[in-house]
C-alpha cells in the first residue's frame, strides 16, 4: 500500500524516538499505540517486546508471525572523569570508527542530555597515531560539565544509554537517510501490513505482528516472545546490505540493489517451504524480489525464532540498506512499499491445510 503523509509522519516520529537495546520502551509505546489502530488486540511481555494480533477468519488455519526488532545501536556511560568527561561503551554493533565529532543524546534520569563526542583538532593530533579509527575506550563525551558532581547534577550516572542525535530526513521523495532505520523501519512495515490486512476480506490465518527488543545483542526479545506466542509459521523482517555503492565486493557480499525490491534469503535457518511461498506470492503479485544466500546463520532474529519449542518454519525477508550501523543509513521507500505488499500477500495466501513442513515420511 502507498505510504501516505500520515504514515510518513509516524515513521519519522518512530525514527526520532531513541530506543537503544535494553531501553526500547519509549519507541515501543509509540509502536503499540499505532498498531492498536489496526489490530484486534495488543500485548507485551516483561522485557518490553510488543505484539499486535489480528484474528483470522478460520480457526483451523495456521497462526502467522511477522517479526521485526525494535532496538537500535548506541552507547552506555561507562565512567566519569574528575573533569566531567564521559567514557562510553558500545551498545550493540555501534561503529566507533565514525564516532568522533558527532552529537549524542543521553537518556538521563532527569531527561535527555545533549553531548558531543570529542574530536581533538587536526592541528594538535599525532597524525600517524590518530588518523586510525579510535578504540572505544579512547572516545570521550563532553556534556558541558566541569566535574563529576556537575555530571551527576545533569541526571547522569554510569549505565545511562545514549544514541546519536542525528535525525532522519528525505534525500529524495523516495529515499530516506538517518540513524535507526535498522530496524525501526521493520516496525513501521509491521503497522503498514496490519493496516493493509484491515481492508478487504479478513485473512484465513490469524496474524501476530511482533516488534521485539534486544536483537542487536542476540535476539533475546524474539526468543522470549516467540515462545509465548507459539506461531505455526514465521516471516522475520530486517534490513540487509545493499551492495551497489562503491568499494563493495559483490563476489564476497552478493548483489543487492537499493530500489530493487526486498530480498528473500535461502539456506540454513530459512525453511524451504516458507521461502517457496514467498517467491510464489511475489511472482503472482508482480513484486520484484532479490535473492540472498545464507551459509551458516542469518545474523537476525530468524536465528532464534526458528528454533523455538519444536521448531517454527521461518524465513527472512530484508529491505536493502546502504551504510548500515551508521548515522546515514539509507533506504528506498519503494522497497518498503514492496515489502508491505509481499507480507500482506503471504498472510492472505495461508490456508487451513498449509503445514510448511519438510515431508520425509
mmCIF file of C-alpha atoms in Angstrom:
data_model
loop_
_atom_site.group_PDB
_atom_site.id
_atom_site.type_symbol
_atom_site.label_atom_id
_atom_site.label_comp_id
_atom_site.label_asym_id
_atom_site.label_seq_id
_atom_site.Cartn_x
_atom_site.Cartn_y
_atom_site.Cartn_z
ATOM 1 C CA UNK A 1 0.000 0.000 0.000
ATOM 2 C CA UNK A 2 1.291 3.510 -0.771
ATOM 3 C CA UNK A 3 2.872 5.438 2.091
ATOM 4 C CA UNK A 4 0.549 8.313 2.988
ATOM 5 C CA UNK A 5 1.522 11.608 4.620
ATOM 6 C CA UNK A 6 0.149 10.258 7.909
ATOM 7 C CA UNK A 7 2.208 7.068 7.545
ATOM 8 C CA UNK A 8 5.333 9.081 6.810
ATOM 9 C CA UNK A 9 4.747 11.285 9.866
ATOM 10 C CA UNK A 10 4.516 8.158 12.045
ATOM 11 C CA UNK A 11 7.690 6.723 10.518
ATOM 12 C CA UNK A 12 9.684 9.870 11.231
ATOM 13 C CA UNK A 13 8.230 10.098 14.745
ATOM 14 C CA UNK A 14 9.314 6.496 15.354
ATOM 15 C CA UNK A 15 12.799 7.211 13.985
ATOM 16 C CA UNK A 16 13.172 10.273 16.223
ATOM 17 C CA UNK A 17 12.365 8.281 19.368
ATOM 18 C CA UNK A 18 15.565 6.877 20.954
ATOM 19 C CA UNK A 19 15.262 3.138 21.632
ATOM 20 C CA UNK A 20 18.718 1.665 22.287
ATOM 21 C CA UNK A 21 18.968 -2.006 23.161
ATOM 22 C CA UNK A 22 17.668 -2.610 26.664
ATOM 23 C CA UNK A 23 15.890 0.759 26.746
ATOM 24 C CA UNK A 24 13.278 0.366 23.999
ATOM 25 C CA UNK A 25 10.170 1.335 25.991
ATOM 26 C CA UNK A 26 9.622 4.857 24.529
ATOM 27 C CA UNK A 27 9.603 3.581 20.962
ATOM 28 C CA UNK A 28 7.587 0.504 21.907
ATOM 29 C CA UNK A 29 4.818 2.614 23.429
ATOM 30 C CA UNK A 30 4.632 4.638 20.240
ATOM 31 C CA UNK A 31 4.580 1.489 18.098
ATOM 32 C CA UNK A 32 1.934 -0.257 20.205
ATOM 33 C CA UNK A 33 -0.396 2.745 20.042
ATOM 34 C CA UNK A 34 -0.130 2.773 16.249
ATOM 35 C CA UNK A 35 -0.567 -0.995 15.900
ATOM 36 C CA UNK A 36 -3.664 -0.887 18.109
ATOM 37 C CA UNK A 37 -5.441 1.162 15.423
ATOM 38 C CA UNK A 38 -5.392 -1.841 13.082
ATOM 39 C CA UNK A 39 -5.309 -4.919 15.348
ATOM 40 C CA UNK A 40 -7.828 -6.830 17.434
ATOM 41 C CA UNK A 41 -5.511 -6.946 20.459
ATOM 42 C CA UNK A 42 -2.100 -5.675 21.577
ATOM 43 C CA UNK A 43 0.079 -7.286 24.239
ATOM 44 C CA UNK A 44 3.606 -7.108 25.637
ATOM 45 C CA UNK A 45 5.940 -9.075 27.890
ATOM 46 C CA UNK A 46 8.166 -8.404 30.885
ATOM 47 C CA UNK A 47 11.085 -7.046 28.829
ATOM 48 C CA UNK A 48 9.028 -4.824 26.535
ATOM 49 C CA UNK A 49 8.576 -6.787 23.327
ATOM 50 C CA UNK A 50 5.144 -5.859 21.978
ATOM 51 C CA UNK A 51 2.851 -7.671 19.579
ATOM 52 C CA UNK A 52 -0.424 -6.957 17.853
ATOM 53 C CA UNK A 53 -2.845 -9.735 16.907
ATOM 54 C CA UNK A 54 -5.347 -9.806 14.085
ATOM 55 C CA UNK A 55 -7.769 -12.725 14.343
ATOM 56 C CA UNK A 56 -8.166 -14.980 11.310
ATOM 57 C CA UNK A 57 -11.422 -15.995 9.658
ATOM 58 C CA UNK A 58 -10.662 -19.710 10.055
ATOM 59 C CA UNK A 59 -9.613 -21.059 13.454
ATOM 60 C CA UNK A 60 -8.133 -24.122 11.734
ATOM 61 C CA UNK A 61 -5.650 -22.037 9.747
ATOM 62 C CA UNK A 62 -2.062 -21.635 10.995
ATOM 63 C CA UNK A 63 -1.050 -18.624 13.051
ATOM 64 C CA UNK A 64 1.392 -16.426 11.141
ATOM 65 C CA UNK A 65 4.074 -14.472 12.978
ATOM 66 C CA UNK A 66 5.536 -11.387 11.320
ATOM 67 C CA UNK A 67 8.536 -10.215 13.350
ATOM 68 C CA UNK A 68 10.871 -7.224 13.365
ATOM 69 C CA UNK A 69 13.163 -5.796 16.029
ATOM 70 C CA UNK A 70 12.655 -2.503 17.827
ATOM 71 C CA UNK A 71 16.100 -1.704 19.226
ATOM 72 C CA UNK A 72 18.886 0.427 17.831
ATOM 73 C CA UNK A 73 22.613 0.545 18.470
ATOM 74 C CA UNK A 74 24.060 3.138 20.847
ATOM 75 C CA UNK A 75 26.430 3.758 23.728
ATOM 76 C CA UNK A 76 26.375 3.335 27.506
ATOM 77 C CA UNK A 77 28.013 5.632 30.054
ATOM 78 C CA UNK A 78 30.971 3.644 31.389
ATOM 79 C CA UNK A 79 32.988 6.098 33.502
ATOM 80 C CA UNK A 80 33.019 9.772 34.508
ATOM 81 C CA UNK A 81 36.371 11.543 34.824
ATOM 82 C CA UNK A 82 37.194 14.024 37.577
ATOM 83 C CA UNK A 83 36.980 16.760 34.932
ATOM 84 C CA UNK A 84 33.430 15.804 33.906
ATOM 85 C CA UNK A 85 34.123 13.972 30.665
ATOM 86 C CA UNK A 86 32.248 10.741 29.959
ATOM 87 C CA UNK A 87 33.788 7.499 28.774
ATOM 88 C CA UNK A 88 31.445 5.126 26.971
ATOM 89 C CA UNK A 89 30.990 1.519 25.896
ATOM 90 C CA UNK A 90 29.123 0.163 22.876
ATOM 91 C CA UNK A 91 25.514 -0.994 22.926
ATOM 92 C CA UNK A 92 25.168 -3.495 20.112
ATOM 93 C CA UNK A 93 27.227 -3.059 16.967
ATOM 94 C CA UNK A 94 27.953 0.672 17.184
ATOM 95 C CA UNK A 95 30.644 1.681 14.706
ATOM 96 C CA UNK A 96 33.095 3.633 16.839
ATOM 97 C CA UNK A 97 35.191 4.394 13.737
ATOM 98 C CA UNK A 98 32.642 7.106 12.810
ATOM 99 C CA UNK A 99 32.046 8.353 16.348
ATOM 100 C CA UNK A 100 34.370 11.324 16.843
ATOM 101 C CA UNK A 101 32.887 14.807 16.332
ATOM 102 C CA UNK A 102 29.315 13.540 16.442
ATOM 103 C CA UNK A 103 26.434 14.707 18.606
ATOM 104 C CA UNK A 104 24.763 12.288 21.011
ATOM 105 C CA UNK A 105 21.883 12.414 23.446
ATOM 106 C CA UNK A 106 21.921 10.585 26.776
ATOM 107 C CA UNK A 107 18.699 9.294 28.302
ATOM 108 C CA UNK A 108 19.325 10.500 31.853
ATOM 109 C CA UNK A 109 17.201 10.300 34.978
ATOM 110 C CA UNK A 110 16.184 13.972 34.579
ATOM 111 C CA UNK A 111 15.518 13.718 30.844
ATOM 112 C CA UNK A 112 17.632 13.969 27.685
ATOM 113 C CA UNK A 113 21.172 15.346 27.999
ATOM 114 C CA UNK A 114 22.986 16.562 24.885
ATOM 115 C CA UNK A 115 26.639 15.777 24.379
ATOM 116 C CA UNK A 116 29.374 15.738 21.763
ATOM 117 C CA UNK A 117 31.943 13.044 21.129
ATOM 118 C CA UNK A 118 35.169 14.988 21.411
ATOM 119 C CA UNK A 119 37.497 15.331 18.448
ATOM 120 C CA UNK A 120 40.950 16.784 19.006
ATOM 121 C CA UNK A 121 41.662 19.376 16.319
ATOM 122 C CA UNK A 122 43.660 18.139 13.339
ATOM 123 C CA UNK A 123 46.356 20.709 14.169
ATOM 124 C CA UNK A 124 47.001 19.052 17.539
ATOM 125 C CA UNK A 125 46.771 15.373 16.675
ATOM 126 C CA UNK A 126 49.560 12.870 16.225
ATOM 127 C CA UNK A 127 48.813 12.174 12.551
ATOM 128 C CA UNK A 128 50.377 8.704 12.450
ATOM 129 C CA UNK A 129 48.503 7.551 15.544
ATOM 130 C CA UNK A 130 45.242 9.476 15.442
ATOM 131 C CA UNK A 131 44.279 9.084 11.794
ATOM 132 C CA UNK A 132 43.418 5.493 12.699
ATOM 133 C CA UNK A 133 39.944 4.579 13.929
ATOM 134 C CA UNK A 134 39.772 5.197 17.695
ATOM 135 C CA UNK A 135 39.341 2.381 20.159
ATOM 136 C CA UNK A 136 36.077 2.567 22.099
ATOM 137 C CA UNK A 137 37.956 3.378 25.326
ATOM 138 C CA UNK A 138 39.603 6.342 23.603
ATOM 139 C CA UNK A 139 36.297 8.083 22.911
ATOM 140 C CA UNK A 140 35.046 10.726 25.314
ATOM 141 C CA UNK A 141 31.838 12.740 25.520
ATOM 142 C CA UNK A 142 31.644 16.401 26.512
ATOM 143 C CA UNK A 143 28.294 17.344 28.086
ATOM 144 C CA UNK A 144 29.423 20.804 29.171
ATOM 145 C CA UNK A 145 30.281 19.721 32.714
ATOM 146 C CA UNK A 146 33.482 20.535 34.609
ATOM 147 C CA UNK A 147 33.347 17.854 37.304
ATOM 148 C CA UNK A 148 31.761 14.561 38.301
ATOM 149 C CA UNK A 149 29.371 16.475 40.510
ATOM 150 C CA UNK A 150 28.136 18.586 37.601
ATOM 151 C CA UNK A 151 27.585 15.417 35.561
ATOM 152 C CA UNK A 152 25.525 13.954 38.398
ATOM 153 C CA UNK A 153 23.520 17.186 38.620
ATOM 154 C CA UNK A 154 22.552 16.687 34.970
ATOM 155 C CA UNK A 155 20.941 13.376 35.949
ATOM 156 C CA UNK A 156 23.670 11.157 34.511
ATOM 157 C CA UNK A 157 25.321 8.133 36.063
ATOM 158 C CA UNK A 158 27.132 5.025 34.890
ATOM 159 C CA UNK A 159 24.764 2.841 32.862
ATOM 160 C CA UNK A 160 22.689 5.528 31.214
ATOM 161 C CA UNK A 161 22.348 4.925 27.448
ATOM 162 C CA UNK A 162 22.953 7.290 24.564
ATOM 163 C CA UNK A 163 22.229 7.368 20.855
ATOM 164 C CA UNK A 164 23.464 9.569 18.054
ATOM 165 C CA UNK A 165 21.401 12.747 17.810
ATOM 166 C CA UNK A 166 21.179 12.631 14.007
ATOM 167 C CA UNK A 167 17.609 12.750 12.694
ATOM 168 C CA UNK A 168 16.156 11.078 9.609
ATOM 169 C CA UNK A 169 15.485 13.138 6.507
ATOM 170 C CA UNK A 170 14.456 12.704 2.902
ATOM 171 C CA UNK A 171 17.271 12.614 0.357
ATOM 172 C CA UNK A 172 14.689 12.477 -2.422
ATOM 173 C CA UNK A 173 10.960 11.784 -2.442
ATOM 174 C CA UNK A 174 11.720 8.067 -2.406
ATOM 175 C CA UNK A 175 14.888 7.799 -0.323
ATOM 176 C CA UNK A 176 15.297 8.287 3.419
ATOM 177 C CA UNK A 177 18.554 8.614 5.347
ATOM 178 C CA UNK A 178 19.333 8.734 9.066
ATOM 179 C CA UNK A 179 20.068 6.668 12.157
ATOM 180 C CA UNK A 180 17.918 3.807 13.494
ATOM 181 C CA UNK A 181 16.399 2.787 10.173
ATOM 182 C CA UNK A 182 17.840 -0.566 11.281
ATOM 183 C CA UNK A 183 15.347 -1.713 12.268
ATOM 184 C CA UNK A 184 12.745 0.885 13.216
ATOM 185 C CA UNK A 185 11.818 0.517 9.571
ATOM 186 C CA UNK A 186 10.725 -3.066 10.273
ATOM 187 C CA UNK A 187 8.342 -1.956 12.993
ATOM 188 C CA UNK A 188 6.887 0.589 10.591
ATOM 189 C CA UNK A 189 6.334 -2.115 7.967
ATOM 190 C CA UNK A 190 4.504 -4.261 10.523
ATOM 191 C CA UNK A 191 1.995 -1.472 11.168
ATOM 192 C CA UNK A 192 1.575 -0.966 7.421
ATOM 193 C CA UNK A 193 0.839 -4.670 6.936
ATOM 194 C CA UNK A 194 -1.713 -4.612 9.760
ATOM 195 C CA UNK A 195 -3.393 -1.615 8.133
ATOM 196 C CA UNK A 196 -3.481 -3.395 4.756
ATOM 197 C CA UNK A 197 -4.973 -6.533 6.324
ATOM 198 C CA UNK A 198 -7.759 -4.435 7.824
ATOM 199 C CA UNK A 199 -9.097 -3.690 4.337
ATOM 200 C CA UNK A 200 -10.984 -6.257 2.251
ATOM 201 C CA UNK A 201 -11.775 -9.774 3.439
ATOM 202 C CA UNK A 202 -10.325 -10.988 6.719
ATOM 203 C CA UNK A 203 -7.469 -13.443 6.023
ATOM 204 C CA UNK A 204 -7.973 -17.101 6.908
ATOM 205 C CA UNK A 205 -4.923 -17.117 9.152
ATOM 206 C CA UNK A 206 -4.511 -15.237 12.407
ATOM 207 C CA UNK A 207 -1.615 -12.778 12.213
ATOM 208 C CA UNK A 208 0.661 -11.679 15.036
ATOM 209 C CA UNK A 209 2.955 -8.707 14.350
ATOM 210 C CA UNK A 210 5.821 -8.797 16.867
ATOM 211 C CA UNK A 211 8.149 -5.868 17.496
ATOM 212 C CA UNK A 212 10.874 -7.465 19.604
ATOM 213 C CA UNK A 213 13.543 -5.981 21.861
ATOM 214 C CA UNK A 214 17.262 -6.761 22.105
ATOM 215 C CA UNK A 215 18.004 -8.116 18.622
ATOM 216 C CA UNK A 216 21.280 -6.220 18.453
ATOM 217 C CA UNK A 217 22.725 -8.346 21.276
ATOM 218 C CA UNK A 218 21.491 -11.748 20.170
ATOM 219 C CA UNK A 219 17.741 -11.885 19.645
ATOM 220 C CA UNK A 220 16.702 -12.131 23.283
ATOM 221 C CA UNK A 221 13.322 -10.453 22.845
ATOM 222 C CA UNK A 222 12.316 -12.517 19.838
ATOM 223 C CA UNK A 223 13.260 -15.707 21.655
ATOM 224 C CA UNK A 224 11.053 -14.913 24.653
ATOM 225 C CA UNK A 225 8.078 -13.544 22.736
ATOM 226 C CA UNK A 226 8.010 -16.256 20.070
ATOM 227 C CA UNK A 227 7.888 -18.870 22.829
ATOM 228 C CA UNK A 228 4.851 -17.111 24.330
ATOM 229 C CA UNK A 229 3.069 -16.593 21.004
ATOM 230 C CA UNK A 230 3.778 -20.112 19.666
ATOM 231 C CA UNK A 231 3.073 -19.407 15.974
ATOM 232 C CA UNK A 232 2.869 -22.067 13.264
ATOM 233 C CA UNK A 233 4.925 -20.173 10.674
ATOM 234 C CA UNK A 234 7.033 -17.013 10.788
ATOM 235 C CA UNK A 235 8.481 -14.375 8.493
ATOM 236 C CA UNK A 236 11.211 -12.240 10.048
ATOM 237 C CA UNK A 237 11.762 -8.763 8.645
ATOM 238 C CA UNK A 238 15.072 -6.922 8.868
ATOM 239 C CA UNK A 239 17.395 -4.851 6.708
ATOM 240 C CA UNK A 240 20.225 -6.162 4.557
ATOM 241 C CA UNK A 241 23.309 -4.672 2.974
ATOM 242 C CA UNK A 242 22.754 -3.033 -0.388
ATOM 243 C CA UNK A 243 25.988 -3.717 -2.251
ATOM 244 C CA UNK A 244 25.576 -1.174 -5.045
ATOM 245 C CA UNK A 245 27.696 1.612 -3.550
ATOM 246 C CA UNK A 246 31.438 1.979 -4.320
ATOM 247 C CA UNK A 247 34.020 -0.327 -2.785
ATOM 248 C CA UNK A 248 31.873 -3.391 -2.024
ATOM 249 C CA UNK A 249 32.981 -6.718 -3.484
ATOM 250 C CA UNK A 250 29.916 -8.498 -4.864
ATOM 251 C CA UNK A 251 31.706 -11.848 -5.093
ATOM 252 C CA UNK A 252 32.074 -11.659 -1.330
ATOM 253 C CA UNK A 253 28.876 -9.885 -0.259
ATOM 254 C CA UNK A 254 26.370 -10.644 -3.017
ATOM 255 C CA UNK A 255 24.477 -8.401 -5.433
ATOM 256 C CA UNK A 256 21.678 -6.418 -3.759
ATOM 257 C CA UNK A 257 20.446 -3.142 -5.197
ATOM 258 C CA UNK A 258 18.747 -0.248 -3.464
ATOM 259 C CA UNK A 259 15.349 0.125 -5.122
ATOM 260 C CA UNK A 260 15.433 -3.427 -6.478
ATOM 261 C CA UNK A 261 12.811 -4.773 -4.079
ATOM 262 C CA UNK A 262 13.065 -6.762 -0.853
ATOM 263 C CA UNK A 263 15.325 -9.802 -0.592
ATOM 264 C CA UNK A 264 14.468 -13.327 0.444
ATOM 265 C CA UNK A 265 17.231 -15.441 1.966
ATOM 266 C CA UNK A 266 17.822 -19.081 1.009
ATOM 267 C CA UNK A 267 19.504 -21.716 3.150
ATOM 268 C CA UNK A 268 20.259 -22.609 6.774
ATOM 269 C CA UNK A 269 17.579 -21.197 9.098
ATOM 270 C CA UNK A 270 15.208 -20.368 6.241
ATOM 271 C CA UNK A 271 12.591 -23.085 5.747
ATOM 272 C CA UNK A 272 12.354 -24.084 2.055
ATOM 273 C CA UNK A 273 8.537 -24.261 2.111
ATOM 274 C CA UNK A 274 8.200 -20.755 3.564
ATOM 275 C CA UNK A 275 10.736 -19.368 1.099
ATOM 276 C CA UNK A 276 8.905 -21.070 -1.768
ATOM 277 C CA UNK A 277 5.619 -19.496 -0.715
ATOM 278 C CA UNK A 278 7.206 -16.042 -0.540
ATOM 279 C CA UNK A 279 8.638 -16.463 -4.041
ATOM 280 C CA UNK A 280 5.285 -17.744 -5.294
ATOM 281 C CA UNK A 281 3.250 -14.829 -3.964
ATOM 282 C CA UNK A 282 5.856 -12.332 -5.181
ATOM 283 C CA UNK A 283 5.562 -13.715 -8.703
ATOM 284 C CA UNK A 284 1.762 -13.748 -8.527
ATOM 285 C CA UNK A 285 1.619 -10.131 -7.292
ATOM 286 C CA UNK A 286 4.322 -8.867 -9.643
ATOM 287 C CA UNK A 287 6.616 -7.876 -6.771
ATOM 288 C CA UNK A 288 10.317 -7.584 -7.630
ATOM 289 C CA UNK A 289 12.284 -9.894 -5.356
ATOM 290 C CA UNK A 290 16.035 -10.113 -4.846
ATOM 291 C CA UNK A 291 17.800 -13.230 -3.566
ATOM 292 C CA UNK A 292 20.453 -13.824 -0.905
ATOM 293 C CA UNK A 293 22.175 -16.920 0.423
ATOM 294 C CA UNK A 294 22.889 -17.949 3.995
ATOM 295 C CA UNK A 295 25.834 -20.258 4.590
ATOM 296 C CA UNK A 296 25.788 -20.550 8.390
ATOM 297 C CA UNK A 297 23.319 -18.227 10.123
ATOM 298 C CA UNK A 298 21.334 -15.138 9.216
ATOM 299 C CA UNK A 299 22.549 -12.690 11.859
ATOM 300 C CA UNK A 300 18.918 -11.739 12.535
ATOM 301 C CA UNK A 301 16.069 -12.771 14.822
ATOM 302 C CA UNK A 302 15.349 -15.622 12.400
ATOM 303 C CA UNK A 303 18.174 -17.476 14.142
ATOM 304 C CA UNK A 304 16.205 -17.691 17.392
ATOM 305 C CA UNK A 305 12.649 -17.737 16.041
ATOM 306 C CA UNK A 306 13.098 -20.931 14.021
ATOM 307 C CA UNK A 307 14.421 -22.978 16.982
ATOM 308 C CA UNK A 308 11.570 -22.050 19.343
ATOM 309 C CA UNK A 309 9.893 -25.041 21.011
ATOM 310 C CA UNK A 310 9.826 -27.904 18.465
ATOM 311 C CA UNK A 311 10.803 -25.580 15.608
ATOM 312 C CA UNK A 312 8.939 -22.831 13.749
ATOM 313 C CA UNK A 313 9.113 -22.876 9.930
ATOM 314 C CA UNK A 314 10.560 -19.428 9.260
ATOM 315 C CA UNK A 315 12.121 -17.265 6.577
ATOM 316 C CA UNK A 316 13.909 -13.938 6.399
ATOM 317 C CA UNK A 317 12.756 -11.020 4.247
ATOM 318 C CA UNK A 318 15.038 -7.985 4.158
ATOM 319 C CA UNK A 319 14.904 -4.379 2.974
ATOM 320 C CA UNK A 320 18.081 -3.258 1.164
ATOM 321 C CA UNK A 321 20.036 -0.567 3.018
ATOM 322 C CA UNK A 322 23.212 1.364 2.349
ATOM 323 C CA UNK A 323 25.647 2.360 5.147
ATOM 324 C CA UNK A 324 24.218 0.102 7.883
ATOM 325 C CA UNK A 325 25.002 0.870 11.544
ATOM 326 C CA UNK A 326 25.797 4.473 10.777
ATOM 327 C CA UNK A 327 24.063 7.825 11.088
ATOM 328 C CA UNK A 328 23.341 7.894 7.348
ATOM 329 C CA UNK A 329 21.595 4.564 6.824
ATOM 330 C CA UNK A 330 19.766 4.938 3.505
ATOM 331 C CA UNK A 331 16.736 3.078 2.132
ATOM 332 C CA UNK A 332 14.335 3.390 -0.784
ATOM 333 C CA UNK A 333 10.665 3.762 0.154
ATOM 334 C CA UNK A 334 9.754 1.802 -2.974
ATOM 335 C CA UNK A 335 11.404 -1.231 -1.362
ATOM 336 C CA UNK A 336 9.400 -0.562 1.806
ATOM 337 C CA UNK A 337 6.109 -0.483 -0.077
ATOM 338 C CA UNK A 338 7.012 -3.669 -1.959
ATOM 339 C CA UNK A 339 7.817 -5.391 1.334
ATOM 340 C CA UNK A 340 4.428 -4.458 2.760
ATOM 341 C CA UNK A 341 2.731 -5.911 -0.325
ATOM 342 C CA UNK A 342 4.792 -9.102 -0.072
ATOM 343 C CA UNK A 343 3.985 -9.712 3.589
ATOM 344 C CA UNK A 344 0.297 -8.929 3.119
ATOM 345 C CA UNK A 345 0.133 -11.345 0.173
ATOM 346 C CA UNK A 346 1.928 -14.028 2.184
ATOM 347 C CA UNK A 347 -0.558 -13.766 5.046
ATOM 348 C CA UNK A 348 -3.547 -13.840 2.682
ATOM 349 C CA UNK A 349 -2.147 -16.940 0.960
ATOM 350 C CA UNK A 350 -2.137 -19.078 4.106
ATOM 351 C CA UNK A 351 -4.960 -21.633 4.333
ATOM 352 C CA UNK A 352 -6.048 -24.249 6.863
ATOM 353 C CA UNK A 353 -4.264 -27.096 5.067
ATOM 354 C CA UNK A 354 -0.869 -25.323 4.986
ATOM 355 C CA UNK A 355 1.677 -27.025 7.227
ATOM 356 C CA UNK A 356 5.018 -25.665 5.874
ATOM 357 C CA UNK A 357 6.652 -28.984 6.698
ATOM 358 C CA UNK A 358 9.525 -30.751 5.017
ATOM 359 C CA UNK A 359 7.928 -34.113 4.341
ATOM 360 C CA UNK A 360 10.271 -37.038 4.867
ATOM 361 C CA UNK A 361 7.910 -39.942 5.659
#
